[in-house]
Amino acid sequence: FKHYVDTAELNAVLEHLRAELIGPVPFRRRCASEVLGSLRDVAAVPRLIELAADRDAETAEAAQRALLLITKQAFGDSKRKWKAWWDKNRERHRVQWLIDALGHKESECRFLASQELHQVTGETLGYRFDQEKRDRDEAIRRWESWWDQKGRNRFLAV
């Protein structure tokens, strides 16, 4: 999302898409979920959490996929788990979410987090989503150290 220029026009589009998430048409809710997930729109997370258990199965699935792309977490249709995660993490920087997800039990979450971390930081720090847990844990410690020493200033100073 940081690759997009922060303009009034883009913000208007995002607001429109977020509004579609609570609209009456399932197809439009699904499309809005997909686009907001692709754009990694953190502001859409609370509304996407509400849609994660939508009566329309395709809408619920699109919201869950968007949440996975944004947060790198996988709580399925559990609004309780999503809300608990959001309450704990909403004030943290998204890069910290990505670092946390490197230790996720699900390999897809680890893979997506590692790919996006590499994309936004240019670093890998020796992490591979499919390596042994012991080696992943060691690499996660390097990522946490990187955040404390470099990342925090780089991303929070923006």
mmCIF file of C-alpha atoms in Angstrom, residues 22-133:
data_model
loop_
_atom_site.group_PDB
_atom_site.id
_atom_site.type_symbol
_atom_site.label_atom_id
_atom_site.label_comp_id
_atom_site.label_asym_id
_atom_site.label_seq_id
_atom_site.Cartn_x
_atom_site.Cartn_y
_atom_site.Cartn_z
ATOM 1 C CA ILE A 22 -21.367 -2.641 4.848
ATOM 2 C CA GLY A 23 -23.601 -2.284 1.804
ATOM 3 C CA PRO A 24 -26.553 -4.537 0.974
ATOM 4 C CA VAL A 25 -25.130 -6.209 -2.176
ATOM 5 C CA PRO A 26 -22.994 -9.300 -1.514
ATOM 6 C CA PHE A 27 -21.171 -9.049 -4.856
ATOM 7 C CA ARG A 28 -20.090 -5.497 -4.069
ATOM 8 C CA ARG A 29 -19.004 -6.480 -0.542
ATOM 9 C CA ARG A 30 -16.904 -9.293 -2.042
ATOM 10 C CA CYS A 31 -15.301 -7.030 -4.648
ATOM 11 C CA ALA A 32 -14.557 -4.329 -2.085
ATOM 12 C CA SER A 33 -13.017 -6.950 0.223
ATOM 13 C CA GLU A 34 -10.766 -8.214 -2.551
ATOM 14 C CA VAL A 35 -9.537 -4.752 -3.548
ATOM 15 C CA LEU A 36 -8.998 -3.555 0.030
ATOM 16 C CA GLY A 37 -7.103 -6.749 0.824
ATOM 17 C CA SER A 38 -4.924 -6.311 -2.252
ATOM 18 C CA LEU A 39 -4.166 -2.751 -1.175
ATOM 19 C CA ARG A 40 -3.423 -3.921 2.404
ATOM 20 C CA ASP A 41 -5.862 -1.331 3.769
ATOM 21 C CA VAL A 42 -5.462 -1.526 7.543
ATOM 22 C CA ALA A 43 -8.381 0.875 8.088
ATOM 23 C CA ALA A 44 -10.730 -1.726 6.571
ATOM 24 C CA VAL A 45 -9.857 -4.401 9.157
ATOM 25 C CA PRO A 46 -12.755 -3.740 11.598
ATOM 26 C CA ARG A 47 -15.343 -3.936 8.807
ATOM 27 C CA LEU A 48 -13.673 -6.992 7.284
ATOM 28 C CA ILE A 49 -13.830 -8.696 10.680
ATOM 29 C CA GLU A 50 -17.589 -8.176 10.659
ATOM 30 C CA LEU A 51 -17.781 -9.738 7.175
ATOM 31 C CA ALA A 52 -15.609 -12.742 8.087
ATOM 32 C CA ALA A 53 -18.751 -14.549 9.255
ATOM 33 C CA ASP A 54 -21.153 -13.082 6.657
ATOM 34 C CA ARG A 55 -24.260 -15.128 5.794
ATOM 35 C CA ASP A 56 -23.095 -15.138 2.180
ATOM 36 C CA ALA A 57 -20.320 -17.768 2.158
ATOM 37 C CA GLU A 58 -18.459 -16.180 -0.773
ATOM 38 C CA THR A 59 -18.474 -12.798 0.956
ATOM 39 C CA ALA A 60 -17.192 -14.339 4.187
ATOM 40 C CA GLU A 61 -14.435 -16.098 2.251
ATOM 41 C CA ALA A 62 -13.415 -12.877 0.460
ATOM 42 C CA ALA A 63 -13.282 -11.002 3.785
ATOM 43 C CA GLN A 64 -11.214 -13.759 5.391
ATOM 44 C CA ARG A 65 -8.782 -13.699 2.445
ATOM 45 C CA ALA A 66 -8.516 -9.898 2.687
ATOM 46 C CA LEU A 67 -7.818 -10.175 6.410
ATOM 47 C CA LEU A 68 -5.121 -12.762 5.694
ATOM 48 C CA LEU A 69 -3.473 -10.448 3.146
ATOM 49 C CA ILE A 70 -3.582 -7.447 5.468
ATOM 50 C CA THR A 71 -2.761 -9.062 8.813
ATOM 51 C CA LYS A 72 -1.051 -12.344 7.847
ATOM 52 C CA GLN A 73 -3.293 -14.081 10.369
ATOM 53 C CA ALA A 74 -5.889 -16.799 9.768
ATOM 54 C CA PHE A 75 -8.796 -16.960 12.172
ATOM 55 C CA GLY A 76 -11.398 -18.027 9.607
ATOM 56 C CA ASP A 77 -14.913 -16.916 10.499
ATOM 57 C CA SER A 78 -14.210 -16.411 14.221
ATOM 58 C CA LYS A 79 -15.135 -12.813 14.914
ATOM 59 C CA ARG A 80 -14.132 -13.348 18.543
ATOM 60 C CA LYS A 81 -10.564 -14.345 17.621
ATOM 61 C CA TRP A 82 -10.271 -11.615 14.982
ATOM 62 C CA LYS A 83 -11.499 -8.959 17.414
ATOM 63 C CA ALA A 84 -9.123 -10.155 20.139
ATOM 64 C CA TRP A 85 -6.217 -10.005 17.687
ATOM 65 C CA TRP A 86 -7.269 -6.534 16.469
ATOM 66 C CA ASP A 87 -7.649 -5.182 20.018
ATOM 67 C CA LYS A 88 -4.126 -6.349 20.818
ATOM 68 C CA ASN A 89 -2.468 -5.230 17.556
ATOM 69 C CA ARG A 90 -4.294 -2.225 16.111
ATOM 70 C CA GLU A 91 -1.838 0.273 17.629
ATOM 71 C CA ARG A 92 1.240 -1.623 16.458
ATOM 72 C CA HIS A 93 2.945 -0.968 13.121
ATOM 73 C CA ARG A 94 1.992 -3.354 10.353
ATOM 74 C CA VAL A 95 5.639 -4.409 9.880
ATOM 75 C CA GLN A 96 5.462 -5.755 13.439
ATOM 76 C CA TRP A 97 2.428 -7.824 12.388
ATOM 77 C CA LEU A 98 4.484 -9.256 9.551
ATOM 78 C CA ILE A 99 7.352 -10.123 11.879
ATOM 79 C CA ASP A 100 4.931 -11.806 14.298
ATOM 80 C CA ALA A 101 3.436 -13.826 11.447
ATOM 81 C CA LEU A 102 6.849 -15.332 10.645
ATOM 82 C CA GLY A 103 6.188 -17.622 13.618
ATOM 83 C CA HIS A 104 2.652 -18.561 12.588
ATOM 84 C CA LYS A 105 1.714 -22.236 12.720
ATOM 85 C CA GLU A 106 0.287 -22.044 9.189
ATOM 86 C CA SER A 107 2.910 -22.047 6.455
ATOM 87 C CA GLU A 108 0.817 -19.809 4.174
ATOM 88 C CA CYS A 109 0.842 -17.032 6.780
ATOM 89 C CA ARG A 110 4.590 -17.425 7.229
ATOM 90 C CA PHE A 111 5.181 -17.430 3.482
ATOM 91 C CA LEU A 112 3.050 -14.342 2.813
ATOM 92 C CA ALA A 113 4.638 -12.471 5.722
ATOM 93 C CA SER A 114 8.171 -13.296 4.621
ATOM 94 C CA GLN A 115 7.462 -12.271 1.035
ATOM 95 C CA GLU A 116 5.951 -8.948 2.030
ATOM 96 C CA LEU A 117 8.664 -8.207 4.590
ATOM 97 C CA HIS A 118 11.271 -8.754 1.892
ATOM 98 C CA GLN A 119 9.290 -6.544 -0.484
ATOM 99 C CA VAL A 120 8.905 -3.616 1.924
ATOM 100 C CA THR A 121 12.312 -3.809 3.639
ATOM 101 C CA GLY A 122 14.640 -5.373 1.069
ATOM 102 C CA GLU A 123 15.803 -7.756 3.828
ATOM 103 C CA THR A 124 15.425 -11.491 4.414
ATOM 104 C CA LEU A 125 17.710 -11.867 7.455
ATOM 105 C CA GLY A 126 18.093 -15.556 6.633
ATOM 106 C CA TYR A 127 14.407 -16.371 7.177
ATOM 107 C CA ARG A 128 12.690 -19.031 5.067
ATOM 108 C CA PHE A 129 9.088 -19.972 5.783
ATOM 109 C CA ASP A 130 9.789 -23.694 5.247
ATOM 110 C CA GLN A 131 12.933 -24.105 7.347
ATOM 111 C CA GLU A 132 13.019 -25.987 10.641
ATOM 112 C CA LYS A 133 11.202 -24.252 13.512
#
